[in-house]
Amino acid sequence: MNIFGALPMSMTIINPSSFTLVIFSFTLVLALAMLSLIAKKPKGQLPPSPRGWPIIGNLFHMIMNRPVHVWIHRSMEDMQTEIACFRFARSYSSNLISHGYKEIVFSSYGENWKLMKKMMTTKLMSPTTLNKTLGDRTLEADNIVTYVFNLPRPGSINVRDVALTYCHAVMMRMLFGQRHFDVAAEDGGLGPKEKEHMDAIYQALDCFFSFNVTDYVPFLRGWNIDNEEEEVREAVDILNRCNDPIIHERMHLWRNKGGKETEEDWLDILITLKDDQGMPLFTFDEIRAQCKDINVATIDNTMNNVEWTIAEMLNNPGILEKATTELDVVVGKDRLVQESDIPQLNYIKACSRESFRLHPANAFMPPHGARQDTTLAGYFVPKGSQILVSRLGLGRNPNIWDEPNVFKPERHLAGHVRNSMDVTLMEPEMRFVIFSTGRRGCAGTKIGTSMTIMLLARLLQGFEWTLPNDTSQVELVTADSNLFMAKPLLACAKPRLAPTLYPKIQVYNSEKLFSLKNYQDIVLLAAFKRKKQQRRPPSPPGLPIIGNLHQLGELPHQSLWKLSKKYGPVMSLKLGRVPTVVVSSSETAKQALKIHDLHCCSRPSLAGPRELSYNYLDIVFSPYDDYWKELRRMCVQELFSAKRVHLIQPIKDEEVKKLIDTVKESASQGSPVNLSEKFLALNVSVICKAAFGLSFQGTVLNNDSFDKLIREAFLFLGSFSASDFFPNGGWIIDRLTGLQGRREKSVRDLDAFYEQMFDLHKHENKDGVEDFVDLLLRLEKGETVLGNDKLTRNHIKAILMNVLLGAISTSAITMTWAMAELMRNPRAMKKVQSEIRNQLGNKSVITLDDIEQLHYLKMVIKETWRLHTPAPLLVPREVMSEFEINGYMIQPKTLLYVNAWAIGRDPETWKDPEMFLPERFMDNNIDAKGQNFELLPFGSGRRICPGMYMGTTMVEFGLANMLFQFEWKLPEDMVVKDMDMEESPGLTVGMKNDLLLVPVKY
């Protein structure tokens, strides 16, 4: 089991039981592995614990209460304790980011960790090394002042972006000896690749303390539950893609080419360290793990502290005035503050300390592991427990701090003489946590102090900070996934020094000093040379005006597949006025969806999706921006989470039972069953009850009209619209053909359905499980903010459109194709039915736990997805920035299609690709979760389907029941070769003619 302990953010402590609790005032989170549940009893009394469940402990509470750190602190406040036991486990994110714990932060205590700690302390963070790199840090301190100075005024400045720019630039110079990976930004900020790198670091930070369910239920790993696995893999991939070429090149230089005259940066030191035998001390994997450690560790504390400090100062102008006065007295206004001034800036350091106390970057310190049985505060702590110290609990402990929730820098000056150089960012008494202490204390305390105070001091000295005209107070609200400010701080900055004190931005180090203007000349020249060398993908010849549109048949995926056989897996087309690229192999799909995902993860402007999504307020068709990211996060956490999937399982049980009963009637009469209709009706019933709390009977839509509306909407999403390919005049064609009128009617009918659902939910007082509409209306009432807008009814309608159109048809299509293929392959039918029946034995009801053991059924479904992926052309992407696939340059604003249907039938990937052979998945690890590009039913990358787990469980559950309960045969006078396997056109591709089979009760 796992045990967590934490001190609440605000609570009344009753009878503290030991000196330890009084002095340290911290909350612990101790984690034991589940094996402890079946092992011997603990030797003493464990800390207090909220009531858990057998086997899974407090896992259910963790799933039901997000963010988890708030629930932990609230539970401890309710129990009135400073130490508590929770059953959790070790983080998947830290394992992945650290390459299996090959670095210093998360590595287990032992000889290897001691060696890394010694290296970090005596080499990378030594006074000699830090003095050697002082020039680089000063250069970036100059750059950030000038960067802010050059930002347009009047207007608000994003303080978080400024802090991140500084932190990233300092980290890059000290680690790699260079400011940029590639091309510098014209304004001196982060370039495109640095922004991608910075976003990945930010994403990794988000995952460290997210308490993801797959950390504790390993068999769910790979399903991307709650979206964290995908996020952390994406982050690690981007960090590796940026860092690895530099590391490889530098290792080759030092270990094969003789190296340099001296080590110039941290990477040089890591590569050149030797063991006692004179061999390299660290392997490539260990070096890349240390580099990622440094990437992440140098960002969060400084950025978070400076942003919160300036926010608190803006809300307390007297504090801001004291800080700037101290700078004017100590430094003056005729030079810029330097690191050598930091010891005298006691009030500014006190402000920074107060922010660390009140606003830590994370709720907990990285976990400590108990190496042996011990006792803490009178409670038994078993060997193997994990211990988390609560930063929030310490910093806001009312037993230690007077008015703990008030920002009062003066509390850190008590007992000190101003200008006595006493105030530091160390806190050895553990009254709150800055850089931690003990054996696992942060080795980078000095560099962390220098970066934080230098950035804060430069911004306060260089500019007069005020709130925007429309803002009276900064809203001091934390984000859910971490403790950063929920919204980036926006403030106005007016220069307060002479213009000559804002130097030119330097993009190289002191040995290669180029001004920004000179550097821009170099960049433009390089860009000109690159443009001459660009190659475009091969393209079939087109016609004037329409381009290649005439070459797309009724089934575009098949037309494009045939063209790709001649023109290759990367093919360029001109669809009317729209440049288009189609990729048709697993390798090119990997390049587009993984390696260059960030370059092409937006969506094009298409008429059908625009109207059905209320101008792109949905998750599928919305362009890639902050709104989409926040919407996706909300949907993954609220609508498509593992908790939600399990909550709607009773609905699936009920509807599948109804289906079985109706099929039994047909079996008793020996009459055929239209499985295409039955599977569609099953999915409609489940989704409508899960989303709306009722079926569509009795609404403005009856059975026939509902089915017709769904089909019409899908037609508009996947069919040709002239305005999509001829933006200037195509709308006239759509009007003349009647397409626009039909589309508007479809939108009106759907809108009427949504409105009726809202009315029913407004007047009904329902008990039981909260459906999707309940949840979204609750979020609307709570004024949830997505991007810059509050959640409105139109947002909710757009999300519901995705649920209706994305969940109903795709699952039904897969179930129908699977049954058709099994009928054509009796051997596979017999094998999958035998597996199901042997697994269930005498049981009459199939559960989700049973499904997990049906391995051949899962192979059957994967083989069905391979041959009959529901969306043969993944939803098109729009390229945002230039990138390369197979040596071909893909330009911005290009429409990018991934032909998943062609990939599933590629003879270079699949042996006998036209055969239905589920066993092909027996000897490999290929799955449909977006990491194997040979099989992409749900897409991949940032735009992967968020409802993947929900859809997969629906297909598995429905098919398993049909195959368990019945034998199946073809209607009379029909043989296998008579089965029609033609495809229907549209965004999703089902069977052209309905599948009719005769059930026989088993």
mmCIF file of N, CA and C in Angstrom, residues 533-538 567-572 580-601 877-891 894-899 903 933:
data_model
loop_
_atom_site.group_PDB
_atom_site.id
_atom_site.type_symbol
_atom_site.label_atom_id
_atom_site.label_comp_id
_atom_site.label_asym_id
_atom_site.label_seq_id
_atom_site.Cartn_x
_atom_site.Cartn_y
_atom_site.Cartn_z
ATOM 1 N N GLN A 533 16.656 25.504 -51.856
ATOM 2 C CA GLN A 533 16.911 24.074 -51.805
ATOM 3 C C GLN A 533 15.651 23.265 -51.491
ATOM 4 N N GLN A 534 14.495 23.900 -51.281
ATOM 5 C CA GLN A 534 13.305 23.181 -50.865
ATOM 6 C C GLN A 534 12.796 22.277 -51.985
ATOM 7 N N ARG A 535 12.300 21.092 -51.562
ATOM 8 C CA ARG A 535 11.684 20.145 -52.484
ATOM 9 C C ARG A 535 10.219 19.990 -52.119
ATOM 10 N N ARG A 536 9.372 19.951 -53.128
ATOM 11 C CA ARG A 536 7.952 19.739 -52.900
ATOM 12 C C ARG A 536 7.620 18.288 -53.189
ATOM 13 N N PRO A 537 6.632 17.727 -52.491
ATOM 14 C CA PRO A 537 6.260 16.333 -52.743
ATOM 15 C C PRO A 537 5.764 16.148 -54.170
ATOM 16 N N PRO A 538 5.930 14.945 -54.727
ATOM 17 C CA PRO A 538 5.419 14.681 -56.081
ATOM 18 C C PRO A 538 3.909 14.834 -56.123
ATOM 19 N N TYR A 567 2.618 7.808 -56.885
ATOM 20 C CA TYR A 567 3.347 9.030 -56.550
ATOM 21 C C TYR A 567 4.029 8.985 -55.179
ATOM 22 N N GLY A 568 3.839 7.898 -54.432
ATOM 23 C CA GLY A 568 4.579 7.738 -53.192
ATOM 24 C C GLY A 568 3.783 8.062 -51.951
ATOM 25 N N PRO A 569 4.358 7.765 -50.776
ATOM 26 C CA PRO A 569 3.648 7.935 -49.502
ATOM 27 C C PRO A 569 3.510 9.375 -49.050
ATOM 28 N N VAL A 570 4.230 10.304 -49.696
ATOM 29 C CA VAL A 570 4.028 11.737 -49.452
ATOM 30 C C VAL A 570 3.657 12.359 -50.783
ATOM 31 N N MET A 571 2.436 12.810 -50.892
ATOM 32 C CA MET A 571 1.902 13.236 -52.193
ATOM 33 C C MET A 571 1.252 14.602 -52.056
ATOM 34 N N SER A 572 1.530 15.451 -53.027
ATOM 35 C CA SER A 572 0.982 16.805 -53.021
ATOM 36 C C SER A 572 -0.181 16.888 -54.001
ATOM 37 N N THR A 580 -2.630 20.769 -50.695
ATOM 38 C CA THR A 580 -2.926 19.619 -49.849
ATOM 39 C C THR A 580 -1.804 18.604 -49.945
ATOM 40 N N VAL A 581 -1.490 17.982 -48.813
ATOM 41 C CA VAL A 581 -0.507 16.890 -48.774
ATOM 42 C C VAL A 581 -1.178 15.678 -48.132
ATOM 43 N N VAL A 582 -0.966 14.504 -48.718
ATOM 44 C CA VAL A 582 -1.517 13.255 -48.193
ATOM 45 C C VAL A 582 -0.361 12.321 -47.860
ATOM 46 N N VAL A 583 -0.339 11.788 -46.628
ATOM 47 C CA VAL A 583 0.667 10.794 -46.250
ATOM 48 C C VAL A 583 -0.030 9.445 -46.115
ATOM 49 N N SER A 584 0.636 8.400 -46.621
ATOM 50 C CA SER A 584 -0.032 7.105 -46.757
ATOM 51 C C SER A 584 0.793 5.928 -46.257
ATOM 52 N N SER A 585 1.767 6.179 -45.403
ATOM 53 C CA SER A 585 2.546 5.078 -44.826
ATOM 54 C C SER A 585 2.735 5.336 -43.335
ATOM 55 N N SER A 586 3.050 4.287 -42.598
ATOM 56 C CA SER A 586 3.211 4.436 -41.152
ATOM 57 C C SER A 586 4.399 5.343 -40.821
ATOM 58 N N GLU A 587 5.462 5.270 -41.613
ATOM 59 C CA GLU A 587 6.639 6.078 -41.327
ATOM 60 C C GLU A 587 6.363 7.563 -41.564
ATOM 61 N N THR A 588 5.690 7.889 -42.666
ATOM 62 C CA THR A 588 5.393 9.305 -42.912
ATOM 63 C C THR A 588 4.333 9.813 -41.936
ATOM 64 N N ALA A 589 3.408 8.936 -41.537
ATOM 65 C CA ALA A 589 2.430 9.339 -40.515
ATOM 66 C C ALA A 589 3.127 9.644 -39.204
ATOM 67 N N LYS A 590 4.134 8.862 -38.849
ATOM 68 C CA LYS A 590 4.882 9.105 -37.618
ATOM 69 C C LYS A 590 5.576 10.459 -37.669
ATOM 70 N N GLN A 591 6.154 10.773 -38.816
ATOM 71 C CA GLN A 591 6.824 12.065 -38.942
ATOM 72 C C GLN A 591 5.832 13.217 -38.770
ATOM 73 N N ALA A 592 4.638 13.060 -39.342
ATOM 74 C CA ALA A 592 3.655 14.143 -39.264
ATOM 75 C C ALA A 592 3.015 14.248 -37.891
ATOM 76 N N LEU A 593 2.623 13.098 -37.319
ATOM 77 C CA LEU A 593 1.803 13.114 -36.109
ATOM 78 C C LEU A 593 2.603 13.062 -34.821
ATOM 79 N N LYS A 594 3.866 12.703 -34.903
ATOM 80 C CA LYS A 594 4.688 12.630 -33.690
ATOM 81 C C LYS A 594 5.858 13.605 -33.749
ATOM 82 N N ILE A 595 6.724 13.405 -34.730
ATOM 83 C CA ILE A 595 7.949 14.216 -34.775
ATOM 84 C C ILE A 595 7.614 15.685 -35.030
ATOM 85 N N HIS A 596 6.678 15.939 -35.958
ATOM 86 C CA HIS A 596 6.323 17.327 -36.308
ATOM 87 C C HIS A 596 4.891 17.664 -35.909
ATOM 88 N N ASP A 597 4.394 16.988 -34.898
ATOM 89 C CA ASP A 597 3.007 17.180 -34.479
ATOM 90 C C ASP A 597 2.679 18.642 -34.209
ATOM 91 N N LEU A 598 3.575 19.342 -33.518
ATOM 92 C CA LEU A 598 3.304 20.734 -33.152
ATOM 93 C C LEU A 598 3.221 21.645 -34.371
ATOM 94 N N HIS A 599 3.862 21.243 -35.466
ATOM 95 C CA HIS A 599 3.846 22.075 -36.677
ATOM 96 C C HIS A 599 2.528 21.960 -37.435
ATOM 97 N N CYS A 600 1.769 20.885 -37.184
ATOM 98 C CA CYS A 600 0.599 20.641 -38.036
ATOM 99 C C CYS A 600 -0.603 20.152 -37.230
ATOM 100 N N CYS A 601 -0.801 20.682 -36.034
ATOM 101 C CA CYS A 601 -1.879 20.175 -35.177
ATOM 102 C C CYS A 601 -3.084 21.119 -35.129
ATOM 103 N N ARG A 877 -5.718 18.135 -40.926
ATOM 104 C CA ARG A 877 -4.972 19.110 -40.134
ATOM 105 C C ARG A 877 -4.559 20.268 -41.031
ATOM 106 N N GLU A 878 -4.249 21.388 -40.389
ATOM 107 C CA GLU A 878 -3.692 22.527 -41.123
ATOM 108 C C GLU A 878 -2.286 22.792 -40.608
ATOM 109 N N VAL A 879 -1.353 22.902 -41.533
ATOM 110 C CA VAL A 879 0.052 23.126 -41.184
ATOM 111 C C VAL A 879 0.221 24.560 -40.695
ATOM 112 N N MET A 880 0.871 24.692 -39.529
ATOM 113 C CA MET A 880 1.073 26.024 -38.938
ATOM 114 C C MET A 880 2.453 26.594 -39.253
ATOM 115 N N SER A 881 3.450 25.719 -39.374
ATOM 116 C CA SER A 881 4.803 26.193 -39.681
ATOM 117 C C SER A 881 5.518 25.139 -40.511
ATOM 118 N N GLU A 882 6.503 25.577 -41.234
ATOM 119 C CA GLU A 882 7.209 24.714 -42.187
ATOM 120 C C GLU A 882 7.905 23.544 -41.490
ATOM 121 N N PHE A 883 7.814 22.359 -42.102
ATOM 122 C CA PHE A 883 8.563 21.207 -41.618
ATOM 123 C C PHE A 883 8.815 20.261 -42.788
ATOM 124 N N GLU A 884 9.522 19.189 -42.511
ATOM 125 C CA GLU A 884 9.993 18.297 -43.570
ATOM 126 C C GLU A 884 9.543 16.864 -43.320
ATOM 127 N N ILE A 885 9.061 16.202 -44.376
ATOM 128 C CA ILE A 885 8.745 14.775 -44.344
ATOM 129 C C ILE A 885 9.444 14.119 -45.524
ATOM 130 N N ASN A 886 10.263 13.122 -45.234
ATOM 131 C CA ASN A 886 10.989 12.388 -46.284
ATOM 132 C C ASN A 886 11.756 13.317 -47.221
ATOM 133 N N GLY A 887 12.268 14.411 -46.698
ATOM 134 C CA GLY A 887 13.035 15.343 -47.516
ATOM 135 C C GLY A 887 12.195 16.372 -48.246
ATOM 136 N N TYR A 888 10.877 16.290 -48.141
ATOM 137 C CA TYR A 888 9.988 17.248 -48.797
ATOM 138 C C TYR A 888 9.539 18.308 -47.797
ATOM 139 N N MET A 889 9.540 19.560 -48.219
ATOM 140 C CA MET A 889 9.140 20.645 -47.351
ATOM 141 C C MET A 889 7.626 20.825 -47.426
ATOM 142 N N ILE A 890 6.997 20.876 -46.258
ATOM 143 C CA ILE A 890 5.559 21.081 -46.152
ATOM 144 C C ILE A 890 5.341 22.513 -45.667
ATOM 145 N N GLN A 891 4.599 23.282 -46.439
ATOM 146 C CA GLN A 891 4.475 24.715 -46.186
ATOM 147 C C GLN A 891 3.279 25.045 -45.281
ATOM 148 N N THR A 894 -0.977 24.524 -45.533
ATOM 149 C CA THR A 894 -1.274 23.315 -46.310
ATOM 150 C C THR A 894 -2.269 22.446 -45.547
ATOM 151 N N LEU A 895 -3.205 21.845 -46.290
ATOM 152 C CA LEU A 895 -4.144 20.884 -45.716
ATOM 153 C C LEU A 895 -3.445 19.524 -45.670
ATOM 154 N N LEU A 896 -3.401 18.893 -44.509
ATOM 155 C CA LEU A 896 -2.685 17.622 -44.355
ATOM 156 C C LEU A 896 -3.665 16.504 -44.030
ATOM 157 N N TYR A 897 -3.665 15.478 -44.884
ATOM 158 C CA TYR A 897 -4.488 14.294 -44.654
ATOM 159 C C TYR A 897 -3.586 13.106 -44.347
ATOM 160 N N VAL A 898 -4.005 12.279 -43.387
ATOM 161 C CA VAL A 898 -3.362 10.999 -43.117
ATOM 162 C C VAL A 898 -4.332 9.911 -43.562
ATOM 163 N N ASN A 899 -3.926 9.110 -44.542
ATOM 164 C CA ASN A 899 -4.782 8.055 -45.071
ATOM 165 C C ASN A 899 -4.599 6.794 -44.227
ATOM 166 N N ILE A 903 -2.726 3.016 -44.860
ATOM 167 C CA ILE A 903 -1.688 2.511 -43.949
ATOM 168 C C ILE A 903 -2.041 1.109 -43.484
ATOM 169 N N PHE A 933 2.090 3.643 -35.420
ATOM 170 C CA PHE A 933 1.507 4.366 -36.542
ATOM 171 C C PHE A 933 1.071 3.439 -37.675
#
